[in-house]
mmCIF file of C-alpha atoms in Angstrom:
data_model
loop_
_atom_site.group_PDB
_atom_site.id
_atom_site.type_symbol
_atom_site.label_atom_id
_atom_site.label_comp_id
_atom_site.label_asym_id
_atom_site.label_seq_id
_atom_site.Cartn_x
_atom_site.Cartn_y
_atom_site.Cartn_z
ATOM 1 C CA UNK A 242 20.329 -5.980 -4.148
ATOM 2 C CA UNK A 243 21.258 -2.450 -5.071
ATOM 3 C CA UNK A 244 19.242 0.742 -4.821
ATOM 4 C CA UNK A 245 19.179 0.923 -8.642
ATOM 5 C CA UNK A 246 17.685 -2.546 -8.945
ATOM 6 C CA UNK A 247 15.170 -1.853 -6.185
ATOM 7 C CA UNK A 248 14.280 1.406 -7.945
ATOM 8 C CA UNK A 249 13.505 -0.557 -11.106
ATOM 9 C CA UNK A 250 11.161 -2.838 -9.122
ATOM 10 C CA UNK A 251 9.339 0.116 -7.524
ATOM 11 C CA UNK A 252 9.065 1.839 -10.895
ATOM 12 C CA UNK A 253 7.524 -1.291 -12.441
ATOM 13 C CA UNK A 254 4.923 -1.364 -9.643
ATOM 14 C CA UNK A 255 4.047 2.285 -10.106
ATOM 15 C CA UNK A 256 3.792 1.832 -13.875
ATOM 16 C CA UNK A 257 1.455 -1.182 -13.604
ATOM 17 C CA UNK A 258 -0.898 -0.137 -10.800
ATOM 18 C CA UNK A 259 -2.958 2.993 -11.307
ATOM 19 C CA UNK A 260 -4.051 2.835 -7.652
ATOM 20 C CA UNK A 261 -0.502 3.619 -6.603
ATOM 21 C CA UNK A 262 -0.728 6.871 -8.534
ATOM 22 C CA UNK A 263 -4.031 8.067 -7.106
ATOM 23 C CA UNK A 264 -4.557 11.624 -5.872
ATOM 24 C CA UNK A 265 -7.299 12.533 -3.424
ATOM 25 C CA UNK A 266 -9.202 15.729 -3.986
ATOM 26 C CA UNK A 267 -11.712 17.220 -1.568
ATOM 27 C CA UNK A 268 -13.635 19.979 -3.364
ATOM 28 C CA UNK A 269 -16.095 20.424 -0.467
ATOM 29 C CA UNK A 270 -16.677 18.997 3.029
ATOM 30 C CA UNK A 271 -17.882 15.401 2.846
ATOM 31 C CA UNK A 272 -17.196 15.337 -0.914
ATOM 32 C CA UNK A 273 -14.075 13.696 -2.219
ATOM 33 C CA UNK A 274 -12.802 12.041 -5.366
ATOM 34 C CA UNK A 275 -9.822 9.993 -6.480
ATOM 35 C CA UNK A 276 -7.982 10.754 -9.702
ATOM 36 C CA UNK A 277 -5.285 8.621 -11.315
ATOM 37 C CA UNK A 278 -2.200 10.648 -12.180
ATOM 38 C CA UNK A 279 -0.865 9.538 -15.489
ATOM 39 C CA UNK A 280 2.781 10.461 -14.917
ATOM 40 C CA UNK A 281 4.981 8.448 -12.597
ATOM 41 C CA UNK A 282 6.188 10.368 -9.573
ATOM 42 C CA UNK A 283 9.931 11.017 -9.364
ATOM 43 C CA UNK A 284 11.524 7.881 -7.879
ATOM 44 C CA UNK A 285 13.312 9.980 -5.247
ATOM 45 C CA UNK A 286 9.889 11.062 -3.937
ATOM 46 C CA UNK A 287 8.876 7.409 -3.476
ATOM 47 C CA UNK A 288 12.022 5.468 -2.641
ATOM 48 C CA UNK A 289 14.360 6.179 0.269
ATOM 49 C CA UNK A 290 17.591 4.285 0.722
ATOM 50 C CA UNK A 291 18.740 3.700 4.295
ATOM 51 C CA UNK A 292 22.220 2.377 5.190
ATOM 52 C CA UNK A 293 21.673 -0.647 7.465
ATOM 53 C CA UNK A 294 25.078 -2.268 7.073
ATOM 54 C CA UNK A 295 26.717 -3.826 10.083
ATOM 55 C CA UNK A 296 23.696 -3.660 12.380
ATOM 56 C CA UNK A 297 22.854 -6.537 14.677
ATOM 57 C CA UNK A 298 19.277 -7.866 14.624
ATOM 58 C CA UNK A 299 18.044 -5.660 17.479
ATOM 59 C CA UNK A 300 19.475 -2.495 15.958
ATOM 60 C CA UNK A 301 18.138 -3.500 12.561
ATOM 61 C CA UNK A 302 14.639 -4.090 13.990
ATOM 62 C CA UNK A 303 14.719 -0.656 15.633
ATOM 63 C CA UNK A 304 15.866 0.980 12.405
ATOM 64 C CA UNK A 305 13.117 -0.877 10.504
ATOM 65 C CA UNK A 306 10.463 0.435 12.925
ATOM 66 C CA UNK A 307 11.771 3.980 12.595
ATOM 67 C CA UNK A 308 11.902 3.714 8.805
ATOM 68 C CA UNK A 309 8.360 2.321 8.720
ATOM 69 C CA UNK A 310 6.976 5.176 10.812
ATOM 70 C CA UNK A 311 8.799 7.756 8.698
ATOM 71 C CA UNK A 312 7.474 6.149 5.491
ATOM 72 C CA UNK A 313 3.913 6.228 6.798
ATOM 73 C CA UNK A 314 4.303 9.914 7.637
ATOM 74 C CA UNK A 315 5.399 10.641 4.051
ATOM 75 C CA UNK A 316 2.088 9.388 2.663
ATOM 76 C CA UNK A 317 -0.038 12.333 1.515
ATOM 77 C CA UNK A 318 -3.063 11.306 -0.579
ATOM 78 C CA UNK A 319 -3.993 14.956 -1.245
ATOM 79 C CA UNK A 320 -0.609 15.395 -2.893
ATOM 80 C CA UNK A 321 -0.722 12.092 -4.742
ATOM 81 C CA UNK A 322 1.756 10.300 -2.417
ATOM 82 C CA UNK A 323 0.088 6.926 -1.900
ATOM 83 C CA UNK A 324 3.333 4.894 -1.684
ATOM 84 C CA UNK A 325 6.496 5.207 0.299
ATOM 85 C CA UNK A 326 9.221 2.634 -0.293
ATOM 86 C CA UNK A 327 12.331 2.175 1.817
ATOM 87 C CA UNK A 328 15.300 0.035 0.822
ATOM 88 C CA UNK A 329 17.327 -0.957 3.890
ATOM 89 C CA UNK A 330 20.750 -1.620 2.371
ATOM 90 C CA UNK A 331 22.643 -4.272 4.316
ATOM 91 C CA UNK A 332 25.660 -4.334 2.022
ATOM 92 C CA UNK A 333 26.799 -7.901 1.333
ATOM 93 C CA UNK A 334 23.807 -9.263 3.310
ATOM 94 C CA UNK A 335 20.367 -9.321 1.702
ATOM 95 C CA UNK A 336 18.691 -5.939 2.085
ATOM 96 C CA UNK A 337 15.051 -5.364 2.854
ATOM 97 C CA UNK A 338 12.398 -3.528 0.847
ATOM 98 C CA UNK A 339 9.682 -1.902 2.922
ATOM 99 C CA UNK A 340 6.526 -0.815 1.079
ATOM 100 C CA UNK A 341 4.015 1.403 2.798
ATOM 101 C CA UNK A 342 0.820 2.061 0.818
ATOM 102 C CA UNK A 343 -2.131 4.171 1.879
ATOM 103 C CA UNK A 344 -5.329 2.205 2.524
ATOM 104 C CA UNK A 345 -7.091 4.206 -0.208
ATOM 105 C CA UNK A 346 -4.874 2.400 -2.706
ATOM 106 C CA UNK A 347 -4.477 -1.088 -1.191
ATOM 107 C CA UNK A 348 -6.354 -3.673 0.816
ATOM 108 C CA UNK A 349 -5.761 -7.272 1.896
ATOM 109 C CA UNK A 350 -6.488 -8.679 -1.525
ATOM 110 C CA UNK A 351 -4.412 -6.164 -3.455
ATOM 111 C CA UNK A 352 -1.408 -6.707 -1.162
ATOM 112 C CA UNK A 353 -1.190 -10.253 -2.471
ATOM 113 C CA UNK A 354 -1.189 -8.975 -6.046
ATOM 114 C CA UNK A 355 1.478 -6.378 -5.226
ATOM 115 C CA UNK A 356 3.706 -8.969 -3.589
ATOM 116 C CA UNK A 357 3.448 -11.265 -6.628
ATOM 117 C CA UNK A 358 4.395 -8.289 -8.796
ATOM 118 C CA UNK A 359 7.361 -7.414 -6.569
ATOM 119 C CA UNK A 360 8.567 -11.000 -6.986
ATOM 120 C CA UNK A 361 8.095 -10.941 -10.781
ATOM 121 C CA UNK A 362 9.804 -7.540 -11.093
ATOM 122 C CA UNK A 363 12.671 -8.672 -8.858
ATOM 123 C CA UNK A 364 13.145 -11.902 -10.839
ATOM 124 C CA UNK A 365 13.403 -9.878 -14.041
ATOM 125 C CA UNK A 366 15.900 -7.435 -12.521
ATOM 126 C CA UNK A 367 17.960 -10.272 -11.039
ATOM 127 C CA UNK A 368 18.127 -11.821 -14.513
ATOM 128 C CA UNK A 369 19.361 -8.546 -15.985
ATOM 129 C CA UNK A 370 16.082 -7.745 -17.723
ATOM 130 C CA UNK A 371 13.901 -4.679 -17.473
ATOM 131 C CA UNK A 372 10.897 -5.538 -15.296
ATOM 132 C CA UNK A 373 7.801 -5.281 -17.488
ATOM 133 C CA UNK A 374 4.701 -6.447 -15.693
ATOM 134 C CA UNK A 375 1.539 -7.617 -17.447
ATOM 135 C CA UNK A 376 -1.329 -5.144 -17.581
ATOM 136 C CA UNK A 377 -3.804 -5.422 -14.707
ATOM 137 C CA UNK A 378 -6.829 -7.656 -15.279
ATOM 138 C CA UNK A 379 -9.278 -5.166 -13.694
ATOM 139 C CA UNK A 380 -8.477 -1.481 -13.754
ATOM 140 C CA UNK A 381 -9.143 0.817 -10.837
ATOM 141 C CA UNK A 382 -11.701 2.594 -13.023
ATOM 142 C CA UNK A 383 -13.589 -0.643 -13.703
ATOM 143 C CA UNK A 384 -13.436 -1.670 -10.049
ATOM 144 C CA UNK A 385 -14.750 1.757 -8.936
ATOM 145 C CA UNK A 386 -17.578 1.548 -11.482
ATOM 146 C CA UNK A 387 -18.556 -1.924 -10.222
ATOM 147 C CA UNK A 388 -18.519 -0.711 -6.609
ATOM 148 C CA UNK A 389 -20.646 2.266 -7.517
ATOM 149 C CA UNK A 390 -23.171 -0.034 -9.245
ATOM 150 C CA UNK A 391 -23.181 -2.369 -6.263
ATOM 151 C CA UNK A 392 -23.826 0.517 -3.878
ATOM 152 C CA UNK A 393 -27.154 1.188 -5.608
ATOM 153 C CA UNK A 394 -28.405 -2.374 -5.150
ATOM 154 C CA UNK A 395 -31.228 -3.017 -2.674
ATOM 155 C CA UNK A 396 -29.071 -5.164 -0.389
ATOM 156 C CA UNK A 397 -26.510 -2.399 0.030
ATOM 157 C CA UNK A 398 -29.106 0.332 0.470
ATOM 158 C CA UNK A 399 -30.683 -1.735 3.226
ATOM 159 C CA UNK A 400 -27.397 -1.423 5.176
ATOM 160 C CA UNK A 401 -27.407 2.366 5.050
ATOM 161 C CA UNK A 402 -29.017 2.916 8.460
ATOM 162 C CA UNK A 403 -26.628 0.501 10.161
ATOM 163 C CA UNK A 404 -23.502 2.103 8.677
ATOM 164 C CA UNK A 405 -24.784 5.633 9.293
ATOM 165 C CA UNK A 406 -25.129 4.783 12.986
ATOM 166 C CA UNK A 407 -21.800 2.969 13.274
ATOM 167 C CA UNK A 408 -19.871 5.692 11.499
ATOM 168 C CA UNK A 409 -21.595 8.682 13.036
ATOM 169 C CA UNK A 410 -19.236 11.119 14.813
ATOM 170 C CA UNK A 411 -19.008 10.167 18.474
ATOM 171 C CA UNK A 412 -20.698 6.785 17.988
ATOM 172 C CA UNK A 413 -19.582 4.145 20.420
ATOM 173 C CA UNK A 414 -18.843 0.737 18.959
ATOM 174 C CA UNK A 415 -20.462 -2.244 20.607
ATOM 175 C CA UNK A 416 -17.540 -4.684 21.156
ATOM 176 C CA UNK A 417 -19.938 -7.591 20.606
ATOM 177 C CA UNK A 418 -20.525 -6.392 17.065
ATOM 178 C CA UNK A 419 -16.896 -5.754 16.194
ATOM 179 C CA UNK A 420 -15.138 -8.606 14.438
ATOM 180 C CA UNK A 421 -13.013 -10.387 17.043
ATOM 181 C CA UNK A 422 -13.189 -7.243 19.170
ATOM 182 C CA UNK A 423 -10.268 -5.800 17.194
ATOM 183 C CA UNK A 424 -9.428 -2.133 17.548
ATOM 184 C CA UNK A 425 -6.762 0.064 16.015
ATOM 185 C CA UNK A 426 -4.937 -0.140 19.327
ATOM 186 C CA UNK A 427 -4.884 -3.912 19.091
ATOM 187 C CA UNK A 428 -3.386 -3.886 15.637
ATOM 188 C CA UNK A 429 -0.804 -1.084 15.895
ATOM 189 C CA UNK A 430 2.213 -3.327 15.606
ATOM 190 C CA UNK A 431 2.763 -6.984 14.886
ATOM 191 C CA UNK A 432 6.094 -8.591 14.048
ATOM 192 C CA UNK A 433 6.479 -11.786 12.160
ATOM 193 C CA UNK A 434 9.518 -13.714 10.933
ATOM 194 C CA UNK A 435 8.938 -15.725 7.818
ATOM 195 C CA UNK A 436 11.327 -17.921 5.870
ATOM 196 C CA UNK A 437 12.435 -16.323 2.603
ATOM 197 C CA UNK A 438 10.474 -18.962 0.627
ATOM 198 C CA UNK A 439 7.220 -17.673 2.077
#
């Protein structure tokens, strides 16, 4: 993989997914909005290439952790930086693409979609074709409208008191009510090794 080919993959993702081009605006305290920026950001603002050639597995893992933290720090929703990509170039060995996306733009379901699109874009690039991904089935605008409509339904309004209490500044969470007792501290870092096929 080369930085140019990885750049084509990242560009295809940015072009297809409006959520990756969101900008957060906060016109007043407790009031915020998301706007889709039509233009693609400059690729150099999104993709960083890191030389990882000749590193053993321990050194590579350390470099990956450092690159991941640096990518997360580059995210700035107020400036429209929802994505930070890092290509760890390993020379003749397969490199690694690290994608860090702000949670305003991605969740567990959309990660699966993004990964499928990374694969489709990479397959096109590897075949010497320009990666052109199919239009999304449900736009961010449509999804936001549906969420807004759902928020006005009686079932959601009935949850208002609960969430107001749970999310109140200084509120203490009851561990018995937290799913699996998970906290941010519990989920800070997890490492997995998966076969390439997965």
